[in-house]
Coordinates of C-alpha atoms in Angstrom, one line a residue:
Chain A
X1 CA 52.5 -62.1 31.0
X2 CA 49.9 -61.6 33.6
X3 CA 46.8 -59.7 33.0
X4 CA 44.6 -58.5 35.8
X5 CA 41.4 -57.2 34.7
X6 CA 39.5 -55.1 37.2
X7 CA 35.9 -54.9 36.5
X8 CA 34.4 -51.6 37.5
X9 CA 30.7 -50.9 37.7
X10 CA 29.4 -49.0 34.7
X11 CA 28.1 -46.2 36.9
X12 CA 30.3 -45.5 39.7
X13 CA 28.7 -44.4 43.0
X14 CA 31.1 -41.5 43.1
X15 CA 32.5 -40.9 39.6
X16 CA 35.2 -38.4 39.0
X17 CA 32.8 -36.4 36.9
X18 CA 30.3 -36.2 39.7
X19 CA 33.0 -35.3 42.2
X20 CA 34.3 -32.5 40.0
X21 CA 30.7 -31.3 39.3
X22 CA 29.9 -31.3 43.0
X23 CA 33.1 -29.3 43.7
X24 CA 32.3 -26.8 41.0
X25 CA 28.7 -26.4 42.2
X26 CA 29.8 -26.0 45.8
X27 CA 32.4 -23.4 44.8
X28 CA 29.9 -21.5 42.7
X29 CA 27.4 -21.5 45.5
X30 CA 30.1 -20.3 47.9
X31 CA 31.0 -17.4 45.6
X32 CA 27.4 -16.5 44.8
X33 CA 26.1 -16.5 48.3
X34 CA 27.7 -13.2 49.4
X35 CA 26.7 -11.6 46.1
X36 CA 23.1 -12.5 46.7
X37 CA 23.4 -11.4 50.3
X38 CA 24.8 -8.1 49.1
X39 CA 22.0 -7.7 46.6
X40 CA 19.4 -8.4 49.1
X41 CA 20.9 -5.9 51.4
X42 CA 21.1 -3.2 48.7
X43 CA 17.5 -3.8 47.7
X44 CA 16.5 -3.4 51.3
X45 CA 18.2 0.0 51.4
X46 CA 16.6 1.1 48.2
X47 CA 13.1 -0.1 49.2
X48 CA 10.5 2.4 48.1
X49 CA 7.7 3.2 50.4
X50 CA 4.3 2.9 48.7
X51 CA 3.1 5.7 51.0
X52 CA 5.3 8.1 49.1
X53 CA 3.8 7.3 45.7
X54 CA 0.9 9.8 45.7
X55 CA 3.1 12.7 46.8
X56 CA 5.7 11.8 44.3
X57 CA 3.1 11.5 41.5
X58 CA 2.0 15.0 42.4
X59 CA 5.6 16.1 42.1
X60 CA 5.8 14.4 38.8
X61 CA 2.7 16.2 37.6
X62 CA 4.1 19.5 38.7
X63 CA 7.4 18.9 36.9
X64 CA 5.5 17.9 33.7
X65 CA 3.6 21.1 33.9
X66 CA 6.8 23.1 34.4
X67 CA 8.4 21.3 31.4
X68 CA 5.3 22.0 29.3
X69 CA 5.6 25.7 30.3
X70 CA 9.2 26.0 29.2
X71 CA 8.5 24.0 26.0
X72 CA 5.9 26.6 25.2
X73 CA 8.2 29.5 26.0
X74 CA 11.1 28.0 24.1
X75 CA 9.0 27.4 21.0
X76 CA 8.3 31.1 20.7
X77 CA 11.9 32.2 21.4
X78 CA 15.0 32.3 19.2
X79 CA 18.8 32.6 19.4
X80 CA 20.4 32.7 22.8
X81 CA 17.0 33.2 24.6
X82 CA 15.9 29.9 23.1
X83 CA 19.1 28.2 24.3
X84 CA 18.6 29.5 27.8
X85 CA 14.9 28.4 27.9
X86 CA 15.8 25.0 26.5
X87 CA 18.4 24.5 29.3
X88 CA 15.7 25.1 31.9
X89 CA 13.3 22.8 29.9
X90 CA 16.0 20.1 30.0
X91 CA 16.3 20.5 33.8
X92 CA 12.6 20.0 34.3
X93 CA 12.6 17.1 31.9
X94 CA 15.4 15.6 33.9
X95 CA 13.3 15.9 37.1
X96 CA 10.4 14.2 35.3
X97 CA 12.6 11.4 34.3
X98 CA 14.2 11.0 37.7
X99 CA 10.8 10.9 39.5
X100 CA 9.4 8.5 36.9
X101 CA 12.5 6.4 37.4
X102 CA 12.0 6.3 41.1
X103 CA 8.3 5.4 40.8
X104 CA 8.8 2.9 38.1
X105 CA 5.5 1.2 37.2
X106 CA 3.8 3.2 39.9
X107 CA 4.3 6.4 37.9
X108 CA 1.1 7.9 36.6
X109 CA 1.4 8.3 32.8
X110 CA 0.2 11.3 31.0
X111 CA 1.0 14.8 29.6
X112 CA 0.3 18.0 31.3
X113 CA -0.7 21.5 30.0
X114 CA 1.6 24.5 30.6
X115 CA 1.0 26.5 33.7
X116 CA 1.3 29.7 31.7
X117 CA 1.9 30.9 28.2
X118 CA 4.8 33.2 28.5
X119 CA 5.4 35.5 25.6
X120 CA 7.8 38.4 25.0
X121 CA 11.5 38.9 25.6
X122 CA 13.4 36.9 28.1
X123 CA 13.5 39.7 30.6
X124 CA 9.7 40.1 30.2
X125 CA 8.9 36.4 30.8
X126 CA 11.6 35.9 33.5
X127 CA 9.5 37.2 36.4
X128 CA 6.4 35.0 35.8
X129 CA 8.7 32.0 35.3
X130 CA 10.5 32.9 38.5
X131 CA 7.2 32.8 40.4
X132 CA 6.4 29.3 39.0
X133 CA 9.9 28.1 40.0
X134 CA 9.5 29.5 43.4
X135 CA 6.1 27.9 43.9
X136 CA 7.4 24.6 42.7
X137 CA 10.4 24.6 45.0
X138 CA 8.1 25.5 47.9
X139 CA 5.7 22.7 47.1
X140 CA 8.6 20.2 47.0
X141 CA 10.0 21.6 50.2
X142 CA 6.7 21.1 52.0
X143 CA 6.4 17.6 50.4
X144 CA 9.6 16.5 52.3
X145 CA 7.6 16.5 55.6
X146 CA 5.5 13.6 54.4
X147 CA 8.0 11.5 52.6
X148 CA 9.0 8.3 54.3
X149 CA 11.6 7.0 51.9
X150 CA 15.2 8.3 52.3
X151 CA 15.9 8.1 48.6
X152 CA 12.7 9.9 47.7
X153 CA 13.6 12.7 50.1
X154 CA 17.2 12.9 48.8
X155 CA 16.0 13.1 45.2
X156 CA 13.5 15.8 46.0
X157 CA 16.1 17.8 48.0
X158 CA 18.5 17.7 45.0
X159 CA 15.7 19.2 42.8
X160 CA 14.9 21.9 45.3
X161 CA 18.5 23.1 45.4
X162 CA 18.5 23.9 41.7
X163 CA 15.0 25.1 41.4
X164 CA 15.7 27.7 44.1
X165 CA 18.6 28.8 41.9
X166 CA 16.3 29.0 38.9
X167 CA 13.9 31.2 40.9
X168 CA 16.6 33.6 42.1
X169 CA 18.3 34.0 38.7
X170 CA 15.0 34.5 36.9
X171 CA 13.9 37.0 39.6
X172 CA 17.2 39.0 39.1
X173 CA 16.8 39.0 35.3
X174 CA 13.2 40.0 35.7
X175 CA 14.4 43.3 37.2
X176 CA 14.7 42.7 41.0
X177 CA 17.6 43.9 43.0
X178 CA 20.3 41.3 43.8
X179 CA 19.4 41.2 47.5
X180 CA 15.7 41.0 46.8
X181 CA 16.3 38.2 44.2
X182 CA 18.5 36.4 46.8
X183 CA 15.8 36.7 49.4
X184 CA 18.4 37.9 51.8
Chain B
X1 CA 52.1 -55.9 27.7
X2 CA 51.1 -55.9 31.3
X3 CA 48.3 -53.7 32.5
X4 CA 48.5 -54.1 36.2
X5 CA 46.9 -51.8 38.7
X6 CA 49.1 -52.6 41.6
X7 CA 48.8 -49.3 43.4
X8 CA 46.7 -49.2 46.5
X9 CA 46.3 -45.5 46.4
X10 CA 43.7 -44.8 43.7
X11 CA 42.9 -41.2 42.6
X12 CA 39.5 -41.5 44.3
X13 CA 41.1 -42.6 47.5
X14 CA 43.6 -39.8 47.3
X15 CA 40.9 -37.2 46.9
X16 CA 38.9 -38.7 49.8
X17 CA 41.9 -38.8 52.0
X18 CA 42.8 -35.2 51.1
X19 CA 39.2 -34.0 51.9
X20 CA 39.3 -35.8 55.3
X21 CA 42.7 -34.3 56.1
X22 CA 41.4 -30.8 55.3
X23 CA 38.2 -31.3 57.4
X24 CA 40.2 -32.7 60.2
X25 CA 42.7 -29.8 60.1
X26 CA 39.8 -27.3 60.3
X27 CA 38.4 -29.1 63.3
X28 CA 41.7 -29.1 65.1
X29 CA 42.4 -25.5 64.3
X30 CA 39.0 -24.6 65.7
X31 CA 39.8 -26.5 68.9
X32 CA 43.0 -24.6 69.4
X33 CA 43.3 -21.8 72.0
X34 CA 44.4 -18.3 71.1
X35 CA 47.6 -17.5 72.7
X36 CA 47.5 -14.3 74.7
X37 CA 51.3 -14.1 75.0
X38 CA 52.6 -11.4 72.8
X39 CA 55.8 -9.5 73.0
X40 CA 57.0 -9.4 76.6
X41 CA 56.5 -6.0 78.3
X42 CA 58.0 -4.4 81.3
X43 CA 55.8 -2.4 83.6
X44 CA 52.0 -1.8 83.7
X45 CA 50.0 -1.7 80.5
X46 CA 47.2 0.9 80.7
X47 CA 43.8 -0.4 79.6
X48 CA 42.6 1.5 76.6
X49 CA 39.0 2.5 77.0
X50 CA 36.8 1.7 74.0
X51 CA 35.6 4.7 72.2
X52 CA 31.8 5.3 72.4
X53 CA 29.9 5.1 69.2
X54 CA 28.9 8.6 68.2
X55 CA 25.4 9.0 67.0
X56 CA 24.6 11.5 64.4
X57 CA 21.4 12.7 66.0
X58 CA 19.0 15.4 64.6
X59 CA 20.4 17.7 67.3
X60 CA 23.9 17.0 66.1
X61 CA 23.0 17.8 62.5
X62 CA 21.4 21.1 63.5
X63 CA 24.3 22.0 65.7
X64 CA 26.6 21.3 62.8
X65 CA 24.4 23.4 60.5
X66 CA 24.8 26.2 63.1
X67 CA 28.6 25.8 63.0
X68 CA 28.6 26.0 59.2
X69 CA 26.4 29.1 59.1
X70 CA 28.6 30.7 61.8
X71 CA 31.7 29.9 59.9
X72 CA 30.4 31.4 56.6
X73 CA 29.2 34.5 58.4
X74 CA 32.6 34.9 60.1
X75 CA 34.6 34.4 56.9
X76 CA 32.4 36.8 54.9
X77 CA 32.5 39.5 57.6
X78 CA 36.2 39.1 58.2
X79 CA 38.2 42.2 57.3
X80 CA 40.3 40.2 54.9
X81 CA 37.2 39.6 52.8
X82 CA 34.7 42.4 53.5
X83 CA 37.5 44.9 53.7
X84 CA 38.5 44.4 50.0
X85 CA 35.0 44.0 48.6
X86 CA 34.2 46.6 45.8
X87 CA 31.0 48.7 45.8
X88 CA 29.0 45.9 44.0
X89 CA 30.1 43.1 46.3
X90 CA 30.1 45.0 49.6
X91 CA 26.3 45.3 50.1
X92 CA 25.8 41.8 48.8
X93 CA 28.3 40.4 51.3
X94 CA 26.8 42.4 54.2
X95 CA 23.3 41.2 53.3
X96 CA 24.4 37.6 53.1
X97 CA 26.2 37.9 56.5
X98 CA 23.0 39.2 58.0
X99 CA 21.0 36.3 56.5
X100 CA 23.4 33.7 58.0
X101 CA 23.2 35.4 61.3
X102 CA 19.4 35.3 61.2
X103 CA 19.6 31.6 60.3
X104 CA 21.5 31.0 63.5
X105 CA 18.5 32.2 65.5
X106 CA 16.2 29.8 63.6
X107 CA 18.5 26.9 64.0
X108 CA 19.0 27.6 67.7
X109 CA 15.3 27.2 68.3
X110 CA 15.3 23.9 66.3
X111 CA 18.3 22.6 68.3
X112 CA 16.5 23.3 71.6
X113 CA 13.3 21.7 70.3
X114 CA 15.4 18.5 69.4
X115 CA 16.9 18.3 72.9
X116 CA 20.3 19.8 72.0
X117 CA 22.4 22.8 73.1
X118 CA 22.7 25.6 70.5
X119 CA 26.2 25.9 69.1
X120 CA 27.3 29.4 68.2
X121 CA 30.9 28.8 67.2
X122 CA 32.4 28.3 63.7
X123 CA 33.1 24.7 62.7
X124 CA 36.7 24.2 64.0
X125 CA 37.4 21.1 61.8
X126 CA 36.3 22.9 58.6
X127 CA 38.2 26.0 59.6
X128 CA 41.3 23.9 59.8
X129 CA 40.5 22.0 56.6
X130 CA 39.9 25.1 54.4
X131 CA 38.5 28.1 56.3
X132 CA 41.8 29.4 57.5
X133 CA 43.4 28.8 54.1
X134 CA 40.7 30.8 52.5
X135 CA 41.3 33.8 54.8
X136 CA 45.1 33.6 54.3
X137 CA 44.8 33.5 50.5
X138 CA 42.4 36.5 50.6
X139 CA 44.8 38.4 52.8
X140 CA 47.8 37.5 50.5
X141 CA 46.0 38.2 47.3
X142 CA 44.0 41.3 48.2
X143 CA 41.9 40.8 45.1
X144 CA 38.5 42.4 45.1
X145 CA 37.6 40.2 42.2
X146 CA 37.9 37.1 44.5
X147 CA 35.2 38.3 46.9
X148 CA 32.2 37.2 44.8
X149 CA 33.6 33.9 43.7
X150 CA 34.3 33.1 47.3
X151 CA 30.8 34.2 48.3
X152 CA 29.4 32.0 45.5
X153 CA 31.4 29.0 46.7
X154 CA 30.5 29.5 50.4
X155 CA 26.7 29.8 49.6
X156 CA 27.0 26.7 47.4
X157 CA 28.6 24.9 50.3
X158 CA 25.9 25.8 52.8
X159 CA 23.2 24.7 50.3
X160 CA 24.9 21.4 49.7
X161 CA 25.3 20.9 53.5
X162 CA 21.5 21.1 54.1
X163 CA 20.8 18.9 51.0
X164 CA 23.2 16.3 52.4
X165 CA 21.7 16.5 55.9
X166 CA 18.3 15.6 54.4
X167 CA 19.6 12.1 53.8
X168 CA 20.9 11.8 57.4
X169 CA 17.6 12.4 59.2
X170 CA 14.3 10.5 59.2
X171 CA 12.4 13.5 60.7
X172 CA 10.2 14.7 57.8
X173 CA 9.5 18.1 59.4
X174 CA 13.1 18.7 60.0
X175 CA 14.0 17.9 56.4
X176 CA 11.6 20.6 55.3
X177 CA 13.1 23.1 57.7
X178 CA 16.6 22.3 56.6
X179 CA 15.7 22.6 52.9
X180 CA 13.9 25.8 53.6
X181 CA 17.2 27.2 54.9
X182 CA 19.2 25.5 52.2
X183 CA 17.1 26.9 49.4
X184 CA 17.9 30.5 50.6
X185 CA 21.6 29.7 50.3
X186 CA 20.9 28.3 46.8
X187 CA 19.2 31.6 45.9
X188 CA 22.1 33.6 47.2
X189 CA 24.6 31.4 45.3
X190 CA 22.6 32.0 42.0
X191 CA 22.6 35.7 42.5
X192 CA 26.4 35.7 43.3
X193 CA 26.9 33.7 40.1
X194 CA 24.9 36.2 38.1
X195 CA 26.9 39.1 39.5
X196 CA 30.1 37.3 38.4
X197 CA 28.8 36.2 35.0
X198 CA 25.6 38.0 34.2
X199 CA 22.7 37.3 31.8
X200 CA 21.0 34.2 30.6
X201 CA 24.0 33.2 28.6
X202 CA 25.8 32.4 31.9
X203 CA 23.1 29.9 32.9
X204 CA 25.3 27.1 31.5
X205 CA 29.0 26.6 31.4
X206 CA 30.6 29.0 28.9
X207 CA 33.3 27.9 26.5
X208 CA 35.9 29.6 24.3
X209 CA 35.3 29.6 20.5
X210 CA 37.0 26.2 20.4
X211 CA 34.0 24.8 22.2
X212 CA 36.3 22.9 24.6
X213 CA 38.1 25.3 26.9
X214 CA 36.0 26.8 29.6
X215 CA 35.8 30.5 29.6
X216 CA 38.2 31.9 32.2
X217 CA 36.7 33.5 35.3
X218 CA 33.2 32.5 34.2
X219 CA 30.7 30.9 36.5
X220 CA 27.7 28.9 35.5
X221 CA 24.6 29.7 37.4
X222 CA 23.2 26.2 36.8
X223 CA 26.1 23.9 36.2
X224 CA 24.0 20.8 36.9
X225 CA 20.3 19.9 36.8
X226 CA 20.5 18.4 40.3
X227 CA 22.1 19.8 43.4
X228 CA 25.6 18.4 43.6
X229 CA 27.3 17.2 46.8
X230 CA 30.9 17.1 45.6
X231 CA 33.5 19.5 47.0
X232 CA 33.1 23.1 46.0
X233 CA 36.2 24.5 44.3
X234 CA 37.3 28.2 44.3
X235 CA 40.4 29.8 42.9
X236 CA 41.9 32.5 45.3
X237 CA 45.0 34.2 46.3
X238 CA 47.9 36.1 44.7
X239 CA 49.1 35.5 41.2
X240 CA 51.9 33.1 40.9
X241 CA 54.5 33.4 38.1
X242 CA 54.2 30.6 35.6
X243 CA 51.8 28.7 37.8
X244 CA 48.0 28.7 38.4
X245 CA 46.6 30.4 41.4
X246 CA 45.6 28.3 44.5
X247 CA 42.5 26.2 44.3
X248 CA 40.7 25.5 47.5
X249 CA 38.3 22.5 47.8
X250 CA 35.6 22.9 50.3
X251 CA 33.7 19.8 51.5
X252 CA 30.4 19.5 53.3
X253 CA 30.7 18.4 56.9
X254 CA 31.6 14.7 57.4
X255 CA 31.7 12.5 60.5
X256 CA 34.8 14.1 61.8
X257 CA 33.3 17.6 61.5
X258 CA 29.9 16.9 62.9
X259 CA 29.2 18.8 66.2
X260 CA 28.0 15.9 68.4

C-alpha cells in the first residue's frame, strides 16, 4: 500500500471558494450594469428643472384654493348636488397631489382659503364656479410658456384639458346656451 | 486503502484551461472577417437608399394639427353626418365646424411663423385608419342619435391631440398656443357630453342599479380627473341582429400620421 500525501497550503492563492465568489460577483456586476445604466438614463429624462418650481408652486396654491372652494360648496350641499361637487373637489385634490408629487420636497406646504363661498342650488352656484374654473385653466395655459421641464408641461396640459371641461359644463348648467358654453 | 492523486488534470487546472480557451476563442472570433458572400444572385442589385430620419419639428406638429382640425371639420360637415342631425344637434355641429375652420386660420399663421407651409387637407392616414369608416357607418346607420356621440368623440380626439403635442415640443409659447386651441375642443366635448347625458348627475360614469353595469348610451362629462391620451371609442352604425354595433377606435396622430 502506497500513500502519497500531498500537502496543500492552508490558504490557497486561488481557492475554489474565491473563484466561485469572483465569478458570482462578476456575473452580478454584468447583470446590474445595464440596470444602473437604464436607471441613470430614466432619471435624466425625469429631471425636474428648478426654474419651474416657483410657477408650479403657484399652480399648487391655485389648486388648493379651488379645492377649498369646492369643499366649502360641498359642505353646504346635499344629495346628488353634494355628490357632483365632491367629484369636482376630488379632481382638484388630485391636481394638488400630482403637483405636490412632482415638486417633492420643493413643494410649499400650507392650506389655502376658498376663492369664494358659493351658496344656493347647484344651478345658482354653477356660473361663479365656472368662472373660477375658466380663470384657473387660463392661468395654467399661460404658465406653459415659462415651463422648461417636459414632464411639468405635460402634467399641466393634462389638468387644463379637464378644467376646460369643468368650465364648459358648469357654464351650461349655469344657464348659458350650448354654443356659448362651448365657446364656439 | 490507497489515496493517490495520480491525475494531472486538477479541477483548478481544468477551470483555468477552460477560461483560457473561452478567452482565446473570443479573440479569434473578433479577428475573423465578415463574409460578404450571401446567396448568389444573377443580374444587377439596385442599391437601396437609406431613408432619411424624419424630424418632428414644431412646424410638422402644427401642420398635423391643421390636418386633424380639417379632418374633423370635413367629417362633421359631411352630408352623412350633418344631413341626419336633429334640430338639437344641427346648430351645435354647424357651430363646431365653424370653430374648427377658424382654428385653421390661427394655425396657418403659426405654421408660417415656424418656417413651415400651411396644410389645408384632412389627415390622409387618419382618414384611412378610421375617418372613412366613421362616414361609412354613419351612412349605413342613418341614426340621428349617433351625431352627438360622434361629435363628442371627435372633439375629445382634437383636445387629446393638442395635449399630446405639448409633450413633443420644447417651445413654451407654442405649448400655450396649442393648449389654448385644445381647451376650446375640451369645452366643446363637455357640452356635447351634456347634450347626450344632461345634468350634474352625468358628470361621472353612470351605472345601472346593480352598480356594476354602465348605463347604456350614457356619456360621462368628466370620466377622468386628468386628460387621457388613449384611443377615443365611439359606437356607430346600423343595428346588427344578435351582435353589438360597431365600435370605432380613434387614435391621436402618431409618427406615421404626422404631416412632415
